[in-house]
PDB file of C-alpha atoms in Angstrom:
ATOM      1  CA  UNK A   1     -37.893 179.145 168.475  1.00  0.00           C
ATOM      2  CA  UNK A   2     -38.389 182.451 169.501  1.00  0.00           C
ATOM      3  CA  UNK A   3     -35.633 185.366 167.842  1.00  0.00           C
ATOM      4  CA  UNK A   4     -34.178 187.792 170.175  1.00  0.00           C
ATOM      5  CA  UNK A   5     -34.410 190.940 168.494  1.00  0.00           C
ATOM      6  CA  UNK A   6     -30.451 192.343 168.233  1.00  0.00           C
ATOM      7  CA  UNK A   7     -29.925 196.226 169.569  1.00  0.00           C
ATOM      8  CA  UNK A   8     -28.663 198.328 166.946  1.00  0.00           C
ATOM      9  CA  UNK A   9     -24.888 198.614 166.097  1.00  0.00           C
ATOM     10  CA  UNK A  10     -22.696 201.368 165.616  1.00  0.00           C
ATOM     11  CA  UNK A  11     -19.891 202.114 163.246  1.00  0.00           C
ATOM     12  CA  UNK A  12     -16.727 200.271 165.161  1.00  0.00           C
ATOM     13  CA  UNK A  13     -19.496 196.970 167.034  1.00  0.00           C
ATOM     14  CA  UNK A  14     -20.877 194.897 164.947  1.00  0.00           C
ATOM     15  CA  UNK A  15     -23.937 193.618 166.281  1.00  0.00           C
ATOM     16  CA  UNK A  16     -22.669 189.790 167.135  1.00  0.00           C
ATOM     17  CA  UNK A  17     -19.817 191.513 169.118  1.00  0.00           C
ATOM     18  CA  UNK A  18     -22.587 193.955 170.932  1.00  0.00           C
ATOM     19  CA  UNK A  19     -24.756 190.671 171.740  1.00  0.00           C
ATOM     20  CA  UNK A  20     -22.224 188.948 173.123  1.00  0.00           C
ATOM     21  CA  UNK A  21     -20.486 191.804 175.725  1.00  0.00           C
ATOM     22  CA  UNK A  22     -24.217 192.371 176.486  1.00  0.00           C
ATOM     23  CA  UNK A  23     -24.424 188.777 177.757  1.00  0.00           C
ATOM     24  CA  UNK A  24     -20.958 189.098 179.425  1.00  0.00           C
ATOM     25  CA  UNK A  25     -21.985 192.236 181.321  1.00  0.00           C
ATOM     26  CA  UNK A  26     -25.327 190.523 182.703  1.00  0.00           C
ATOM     27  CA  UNK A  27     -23.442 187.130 183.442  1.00  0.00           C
ATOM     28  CA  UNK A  28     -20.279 188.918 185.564  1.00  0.00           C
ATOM     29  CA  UNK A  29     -23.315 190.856 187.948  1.00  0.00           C
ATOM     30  CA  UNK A  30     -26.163 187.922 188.094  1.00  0.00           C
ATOM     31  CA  UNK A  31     -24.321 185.894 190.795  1.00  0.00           C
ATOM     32  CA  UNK A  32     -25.335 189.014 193.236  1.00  0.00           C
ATOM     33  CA  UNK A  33     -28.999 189.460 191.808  1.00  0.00           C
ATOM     34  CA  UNK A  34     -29.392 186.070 192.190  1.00  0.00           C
ATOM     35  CA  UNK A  35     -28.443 185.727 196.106  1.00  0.00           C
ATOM     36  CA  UNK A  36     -30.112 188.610 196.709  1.00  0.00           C
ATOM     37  CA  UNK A  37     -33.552 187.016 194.793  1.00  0.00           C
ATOM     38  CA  UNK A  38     -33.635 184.072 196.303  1.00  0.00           C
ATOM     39  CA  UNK A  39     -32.912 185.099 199.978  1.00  0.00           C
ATOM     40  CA  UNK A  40     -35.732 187.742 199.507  1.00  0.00           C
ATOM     41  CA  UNK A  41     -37.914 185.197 198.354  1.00  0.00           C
ATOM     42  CA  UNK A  42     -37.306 182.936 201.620  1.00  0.00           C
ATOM     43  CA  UNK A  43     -37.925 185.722 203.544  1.00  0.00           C
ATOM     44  CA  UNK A  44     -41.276 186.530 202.646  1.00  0.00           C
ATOM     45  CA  UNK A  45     -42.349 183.249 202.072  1.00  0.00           C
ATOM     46  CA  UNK A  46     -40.845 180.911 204.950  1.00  0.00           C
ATOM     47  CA  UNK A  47     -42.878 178.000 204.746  1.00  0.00           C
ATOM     48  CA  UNK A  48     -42.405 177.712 200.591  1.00  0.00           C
ATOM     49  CA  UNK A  49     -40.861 174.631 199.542  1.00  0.00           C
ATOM     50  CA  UNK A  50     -38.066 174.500 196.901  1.00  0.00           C
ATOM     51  CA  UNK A  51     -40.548 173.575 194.327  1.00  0.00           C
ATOM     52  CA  UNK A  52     -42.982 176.340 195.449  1.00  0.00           C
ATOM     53  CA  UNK A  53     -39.741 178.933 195.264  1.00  0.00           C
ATOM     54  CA  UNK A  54     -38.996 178.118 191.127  1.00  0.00           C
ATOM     55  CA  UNK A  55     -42.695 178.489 190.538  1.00  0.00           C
ATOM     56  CA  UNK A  56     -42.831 181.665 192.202  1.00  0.00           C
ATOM     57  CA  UNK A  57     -39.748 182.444 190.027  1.00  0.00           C
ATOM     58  CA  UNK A  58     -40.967 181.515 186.781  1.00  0.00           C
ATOM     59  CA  UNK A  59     -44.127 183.422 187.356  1.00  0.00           C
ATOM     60  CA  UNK A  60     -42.490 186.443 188.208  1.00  0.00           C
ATOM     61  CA  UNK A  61     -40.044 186.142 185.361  1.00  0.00           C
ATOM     62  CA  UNK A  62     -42.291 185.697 182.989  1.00  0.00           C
ATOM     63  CA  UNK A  63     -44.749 188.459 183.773  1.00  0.00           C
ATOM     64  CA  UNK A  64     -41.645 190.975 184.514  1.00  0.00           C
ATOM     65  CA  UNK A  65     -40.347 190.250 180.530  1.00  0.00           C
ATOM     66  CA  UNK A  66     -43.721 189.903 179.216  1.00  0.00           C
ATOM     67  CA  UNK A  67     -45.134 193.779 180.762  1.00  0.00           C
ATOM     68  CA  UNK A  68     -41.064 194.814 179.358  1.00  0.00           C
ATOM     69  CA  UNK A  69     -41.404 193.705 175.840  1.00  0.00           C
ATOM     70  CA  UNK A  70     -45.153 195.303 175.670  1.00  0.00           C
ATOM     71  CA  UNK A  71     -44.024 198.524 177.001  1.00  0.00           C
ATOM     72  CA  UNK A  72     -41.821 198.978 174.242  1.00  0.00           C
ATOM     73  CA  UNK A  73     -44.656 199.077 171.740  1.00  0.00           C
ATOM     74  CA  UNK A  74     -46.991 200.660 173.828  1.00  0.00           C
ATOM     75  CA  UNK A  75     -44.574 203.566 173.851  1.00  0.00           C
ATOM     76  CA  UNK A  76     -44.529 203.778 169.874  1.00  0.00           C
ATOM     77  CA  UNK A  77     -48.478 204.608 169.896  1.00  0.00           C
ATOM     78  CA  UNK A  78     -48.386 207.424 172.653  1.00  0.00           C
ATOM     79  CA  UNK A  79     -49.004 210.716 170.459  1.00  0.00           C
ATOM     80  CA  UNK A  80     -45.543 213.037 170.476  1.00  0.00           C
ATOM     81  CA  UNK A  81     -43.245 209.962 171.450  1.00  0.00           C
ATOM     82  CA  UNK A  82     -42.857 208.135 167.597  1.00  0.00           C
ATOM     83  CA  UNK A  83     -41.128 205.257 166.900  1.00  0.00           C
ATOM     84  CA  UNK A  84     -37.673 207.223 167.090  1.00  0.00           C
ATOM     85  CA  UNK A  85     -37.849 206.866 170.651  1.00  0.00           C
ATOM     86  CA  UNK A  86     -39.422 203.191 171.086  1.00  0.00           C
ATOM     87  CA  UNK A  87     -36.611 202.054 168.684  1.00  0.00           C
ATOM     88  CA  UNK A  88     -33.858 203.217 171.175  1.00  0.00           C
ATOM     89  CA  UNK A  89     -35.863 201.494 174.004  1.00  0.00           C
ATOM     90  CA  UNK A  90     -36.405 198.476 171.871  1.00  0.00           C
ATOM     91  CA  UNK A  91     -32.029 198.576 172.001  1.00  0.00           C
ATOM     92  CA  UNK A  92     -32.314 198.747 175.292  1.00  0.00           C
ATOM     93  CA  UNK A  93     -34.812 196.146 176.171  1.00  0.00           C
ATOM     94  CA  UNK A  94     -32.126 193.724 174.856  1.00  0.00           C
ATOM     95  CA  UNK A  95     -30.059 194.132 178.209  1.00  0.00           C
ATOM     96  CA  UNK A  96     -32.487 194.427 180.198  1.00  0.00           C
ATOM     97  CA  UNK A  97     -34.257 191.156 178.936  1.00  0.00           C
ATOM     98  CA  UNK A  98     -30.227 189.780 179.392  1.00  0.00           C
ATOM     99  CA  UNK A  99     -30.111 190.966 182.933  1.00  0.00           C
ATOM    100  CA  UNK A 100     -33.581 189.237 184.128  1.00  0.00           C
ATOM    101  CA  UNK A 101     -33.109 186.068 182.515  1.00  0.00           C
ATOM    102  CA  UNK A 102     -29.642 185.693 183.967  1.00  0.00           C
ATOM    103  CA  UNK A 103     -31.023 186.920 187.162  1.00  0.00           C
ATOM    104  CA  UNK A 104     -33.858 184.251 186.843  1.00  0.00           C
ATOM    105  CA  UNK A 105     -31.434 180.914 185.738  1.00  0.00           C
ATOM    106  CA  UNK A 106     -29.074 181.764 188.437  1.00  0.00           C
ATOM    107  CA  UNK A 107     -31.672 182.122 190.966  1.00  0.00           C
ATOM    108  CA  UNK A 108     -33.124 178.590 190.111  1.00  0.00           C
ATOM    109  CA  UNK A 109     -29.861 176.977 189.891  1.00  0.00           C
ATOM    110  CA  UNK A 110     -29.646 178.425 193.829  1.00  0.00           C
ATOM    111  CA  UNK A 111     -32.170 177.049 194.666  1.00  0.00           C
ATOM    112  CA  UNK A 112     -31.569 173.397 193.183  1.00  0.00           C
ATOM    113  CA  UNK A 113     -28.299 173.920 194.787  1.00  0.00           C
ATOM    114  CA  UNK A 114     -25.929 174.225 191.772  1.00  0.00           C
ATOM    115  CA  UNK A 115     -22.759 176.096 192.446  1.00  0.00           C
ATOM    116  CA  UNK A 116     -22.196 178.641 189.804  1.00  0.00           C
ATOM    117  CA  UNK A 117     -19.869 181.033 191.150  1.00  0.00           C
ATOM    118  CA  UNK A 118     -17.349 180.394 188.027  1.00  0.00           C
ATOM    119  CA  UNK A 119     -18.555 183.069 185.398  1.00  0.00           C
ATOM    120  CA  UNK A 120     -18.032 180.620 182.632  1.00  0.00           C
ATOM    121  CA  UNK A 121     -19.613 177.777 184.162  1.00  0.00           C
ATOM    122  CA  UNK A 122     -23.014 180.211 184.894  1.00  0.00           C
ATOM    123  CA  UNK A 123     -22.245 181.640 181.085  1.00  0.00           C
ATOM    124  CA  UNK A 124     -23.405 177.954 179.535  1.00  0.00           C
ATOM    125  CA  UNK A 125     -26.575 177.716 181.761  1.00  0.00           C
ATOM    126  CA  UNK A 126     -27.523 181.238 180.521  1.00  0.00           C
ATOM    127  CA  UNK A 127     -26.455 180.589 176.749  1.00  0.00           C
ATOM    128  CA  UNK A 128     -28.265 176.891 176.889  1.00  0.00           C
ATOM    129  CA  UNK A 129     -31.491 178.957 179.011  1.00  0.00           C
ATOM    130  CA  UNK A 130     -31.863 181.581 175.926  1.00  0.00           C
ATOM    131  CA  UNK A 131     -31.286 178.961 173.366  1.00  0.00           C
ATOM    132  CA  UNK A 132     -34.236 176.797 174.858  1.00  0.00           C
ATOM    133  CA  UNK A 133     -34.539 173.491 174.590  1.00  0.00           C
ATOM    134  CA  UNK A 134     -32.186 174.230 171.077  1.00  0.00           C
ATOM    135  CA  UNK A 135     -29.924 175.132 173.699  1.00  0.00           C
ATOM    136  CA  UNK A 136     -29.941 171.550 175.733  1.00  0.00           C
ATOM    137  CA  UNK A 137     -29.306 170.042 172.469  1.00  0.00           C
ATOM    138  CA  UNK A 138     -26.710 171.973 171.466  1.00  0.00           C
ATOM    139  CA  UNK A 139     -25.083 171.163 174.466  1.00  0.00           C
ATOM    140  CA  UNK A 140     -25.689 167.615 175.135  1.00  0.00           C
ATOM    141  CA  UNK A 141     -25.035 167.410 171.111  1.00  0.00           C
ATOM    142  CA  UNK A 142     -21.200 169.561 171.538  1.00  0.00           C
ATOM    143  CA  UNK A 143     -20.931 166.853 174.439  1.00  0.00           C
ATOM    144  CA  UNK A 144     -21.475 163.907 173.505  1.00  0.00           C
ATOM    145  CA  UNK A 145     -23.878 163.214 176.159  1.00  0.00           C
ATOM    146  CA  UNK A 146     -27.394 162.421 176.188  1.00  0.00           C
ATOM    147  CA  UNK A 147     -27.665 163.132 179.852  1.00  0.00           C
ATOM    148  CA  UNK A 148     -30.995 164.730 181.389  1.00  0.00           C
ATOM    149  CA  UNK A 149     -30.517 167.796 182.759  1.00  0.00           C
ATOM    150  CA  UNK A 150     -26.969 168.433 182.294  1.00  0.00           C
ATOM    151  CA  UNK A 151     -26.765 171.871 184.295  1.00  0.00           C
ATOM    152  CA  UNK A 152     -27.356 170.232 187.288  1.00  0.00           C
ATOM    153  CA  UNK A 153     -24.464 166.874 186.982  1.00  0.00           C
ATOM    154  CA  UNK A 154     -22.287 167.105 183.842  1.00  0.00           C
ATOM    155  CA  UNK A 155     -21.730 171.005 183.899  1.00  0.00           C
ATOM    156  CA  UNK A 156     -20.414 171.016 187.534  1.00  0.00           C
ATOM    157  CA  UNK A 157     -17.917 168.126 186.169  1.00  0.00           C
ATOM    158  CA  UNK A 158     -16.365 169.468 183.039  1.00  0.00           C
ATOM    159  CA  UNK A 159     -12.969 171.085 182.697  1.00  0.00           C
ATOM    160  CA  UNK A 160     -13.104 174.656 181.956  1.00  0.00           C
ATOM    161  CA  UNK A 161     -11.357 173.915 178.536  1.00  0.00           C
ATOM    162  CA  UNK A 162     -14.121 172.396 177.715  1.00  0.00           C
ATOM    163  CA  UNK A 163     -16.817 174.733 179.317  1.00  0.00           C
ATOM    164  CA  UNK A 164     -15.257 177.546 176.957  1.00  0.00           C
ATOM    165  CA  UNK A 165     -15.317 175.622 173.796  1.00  0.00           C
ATOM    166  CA  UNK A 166     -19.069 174.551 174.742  1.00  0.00           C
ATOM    167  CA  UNK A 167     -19.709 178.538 175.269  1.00  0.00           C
ATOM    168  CA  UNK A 168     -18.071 179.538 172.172  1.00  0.00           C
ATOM    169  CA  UNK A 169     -20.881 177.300 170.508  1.00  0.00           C
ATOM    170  CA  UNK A 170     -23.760 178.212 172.270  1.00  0.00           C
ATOM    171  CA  UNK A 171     -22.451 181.682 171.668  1.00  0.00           C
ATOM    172  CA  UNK A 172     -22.309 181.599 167.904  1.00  0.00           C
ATOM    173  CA  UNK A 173     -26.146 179.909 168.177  1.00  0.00           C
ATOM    174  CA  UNK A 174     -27.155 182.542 169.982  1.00  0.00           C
ATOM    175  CA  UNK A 175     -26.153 185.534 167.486  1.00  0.00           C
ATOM    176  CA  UNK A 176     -27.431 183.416 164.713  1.00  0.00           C
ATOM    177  CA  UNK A 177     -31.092 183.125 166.041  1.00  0.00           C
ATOM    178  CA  UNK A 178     -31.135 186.492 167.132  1.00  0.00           C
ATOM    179  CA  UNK A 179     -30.019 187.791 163.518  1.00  0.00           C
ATOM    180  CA  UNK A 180     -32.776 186.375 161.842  1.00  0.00           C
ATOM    181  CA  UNK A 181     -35.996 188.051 161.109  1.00  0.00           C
ATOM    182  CA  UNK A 182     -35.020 190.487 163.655  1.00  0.00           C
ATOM    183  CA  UNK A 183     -36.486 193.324 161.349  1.00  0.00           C
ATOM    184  CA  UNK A 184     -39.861 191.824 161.461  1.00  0.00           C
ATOM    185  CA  UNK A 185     -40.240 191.586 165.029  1.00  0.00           C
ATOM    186  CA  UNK A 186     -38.802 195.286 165.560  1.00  0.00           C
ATOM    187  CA  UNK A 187     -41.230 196.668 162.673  1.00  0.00           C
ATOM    188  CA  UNK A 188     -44.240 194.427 165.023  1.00  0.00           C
ATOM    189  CA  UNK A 189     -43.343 195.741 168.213  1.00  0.00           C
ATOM    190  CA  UNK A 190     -43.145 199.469 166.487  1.00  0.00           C
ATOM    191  CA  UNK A 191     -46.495 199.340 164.927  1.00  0.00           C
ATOM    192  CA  UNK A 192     -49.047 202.137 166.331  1.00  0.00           C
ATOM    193  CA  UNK A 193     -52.351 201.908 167.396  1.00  0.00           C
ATOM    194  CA  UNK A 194     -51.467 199.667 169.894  1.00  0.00           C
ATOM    195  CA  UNK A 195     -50.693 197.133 168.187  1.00  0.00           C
ATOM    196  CA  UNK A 196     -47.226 197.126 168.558  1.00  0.00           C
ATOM    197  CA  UNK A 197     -48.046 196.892 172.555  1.00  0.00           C
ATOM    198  CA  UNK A 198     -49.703 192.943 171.557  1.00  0.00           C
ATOM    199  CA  UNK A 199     -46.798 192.171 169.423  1.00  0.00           C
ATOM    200  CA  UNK A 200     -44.368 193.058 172.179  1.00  0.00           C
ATOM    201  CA  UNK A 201     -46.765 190.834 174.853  1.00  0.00           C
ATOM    202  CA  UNK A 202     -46.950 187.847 172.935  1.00  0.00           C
ATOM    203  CA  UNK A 203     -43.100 187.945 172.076  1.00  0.00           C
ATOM    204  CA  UNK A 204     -42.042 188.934 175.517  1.00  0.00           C
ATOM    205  CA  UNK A 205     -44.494 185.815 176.316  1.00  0.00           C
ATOM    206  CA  UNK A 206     -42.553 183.765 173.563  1.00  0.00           C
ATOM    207  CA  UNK A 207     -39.389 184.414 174.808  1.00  0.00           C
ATOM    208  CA  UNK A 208     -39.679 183.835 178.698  1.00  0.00           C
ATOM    209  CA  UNK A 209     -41.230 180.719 177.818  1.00  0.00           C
ATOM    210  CA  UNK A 210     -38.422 179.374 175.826  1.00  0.00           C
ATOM    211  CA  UNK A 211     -36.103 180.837 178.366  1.00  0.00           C
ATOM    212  CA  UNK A 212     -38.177 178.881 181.384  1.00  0.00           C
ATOM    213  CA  UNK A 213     -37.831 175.587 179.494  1.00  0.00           C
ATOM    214  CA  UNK A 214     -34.652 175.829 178.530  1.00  0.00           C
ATOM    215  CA  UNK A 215     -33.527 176.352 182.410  1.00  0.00           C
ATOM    216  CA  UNK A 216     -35.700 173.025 183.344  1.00  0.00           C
ATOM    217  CA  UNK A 217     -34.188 171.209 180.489  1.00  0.00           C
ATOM    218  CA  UNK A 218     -31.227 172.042 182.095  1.00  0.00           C
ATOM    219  CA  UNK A 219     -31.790 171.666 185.799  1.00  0.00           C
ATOM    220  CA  UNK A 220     -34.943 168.821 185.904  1.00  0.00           C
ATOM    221  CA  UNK A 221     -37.252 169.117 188.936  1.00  0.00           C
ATOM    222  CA  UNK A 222     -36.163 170.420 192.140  1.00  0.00           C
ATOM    223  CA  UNK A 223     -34.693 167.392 193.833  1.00  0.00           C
ATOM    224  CA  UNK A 224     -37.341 165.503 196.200  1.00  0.00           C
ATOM    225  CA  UNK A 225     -36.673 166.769 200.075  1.00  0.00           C
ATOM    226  CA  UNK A 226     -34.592 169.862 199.004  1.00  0.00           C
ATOM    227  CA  UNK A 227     -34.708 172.638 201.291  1.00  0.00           C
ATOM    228  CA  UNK A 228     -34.471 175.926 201.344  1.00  0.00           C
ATOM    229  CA  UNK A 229     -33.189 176.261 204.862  1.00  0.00           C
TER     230      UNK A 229
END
């Protein structure tokens, strides 16, 4: 699975703690981005199907993350700039990576027509997205379910007791894999030359991948004869 390379901490946050309010922060504001997406989307394309919207989705999402994470190591290679500067970008390309991916689950669970205006409810969807298809096991696994796509029937169904214990879970996944070999990929995406512009491509290309299947192991197809009118 893909790592998500942790920002850097300070004295008083330890870096879980920073991960964590980071994914907070992009969950309480996605609801918003995600309306807006979506009805955007309709608008310029009015005779899309459902289906045709969550492609158009993905593709964006994964080309807007992909041209992010390469820009980071492009900017270590430009002469006068250093890795100094690409480092604090690199911190925060974390919440902006947060920010589109919780942008891009909650605009696909729109459009299946998944309610997600509870802010915990939306948090496991986003957790379980990030985590990949990790995430739908961890879920189904905490559970005890062996549903498909449980974002789109058993999430809407659970008590929020239970949503928060599934979160603090998913949660504690979710610093773990990002922990690990984080220094590598932050030394890759750092490298000069332009080298660390690649690295940053083909993990930017690792990660909305993971993130993409993650939301469809959640969510399944879009639902024969939906509509987006």
């Amino acid at each position: 699975m893909t790592q998500i390379a942790l920002p850097a901490q300070t004295e008083d946050e330890s870096a879980p703690n920073l991960l964590e309010r980071l994914v907070d922060r992009a969950v309480a504001s996605g609801e918003e981005r995600s309306r807006r997406q979506v009805e955007r989307l309709t608008r310029r394309h009015p005779r899309a199907s459902a289906a045709d919207v969550v492609a158009i989705l993905e593709h964006r999402y994964r080309r807007r993350v992909k041209t992010l994470s390469a820009a980071v190591g492009l900017t270590a290679a430009v002469p006068g700039v250093g890795t100094g500067i690409a480092a604090v970008l690199t911190a925060a390309n974390v919440g902006t990576f947060l920010r589109m991916s919780t942008t891009f689950v909650g605009s696909v669970a729109r459009v299946h027509g998944v309610p997600l205006e509870d802010a915990d409810r939306r948090r496991t969807l986003v957790l379980g997205a990030l985590l990949g298809e990790d995430g739908a096991r961890a879920v189904t696994g905490d559970l005890g379910v062996s549903s498909l796509y449980w974002g789109r029937g058993v999430l809407g169904r659970l008590p929020l007791g239970t949503v928060r214990a599934v979160n603090k879970g998913l949660s504690r996944r979710l610093v773990r894999s990002a922990t690990e070999r984080t220094g590598a990929l932050l030394l890759g995406r750092l490298a000069p030359f332009g080298v660390g512009a690649v690295v940053g491509w083909m993990l930017g290309r690792g990660l909305s991948n993971q993130v993409v299947t993650g939301v469809r192991a959640a969510l399944g197809p879009v639902p024969a004869g939906q509509s987006m009118t």
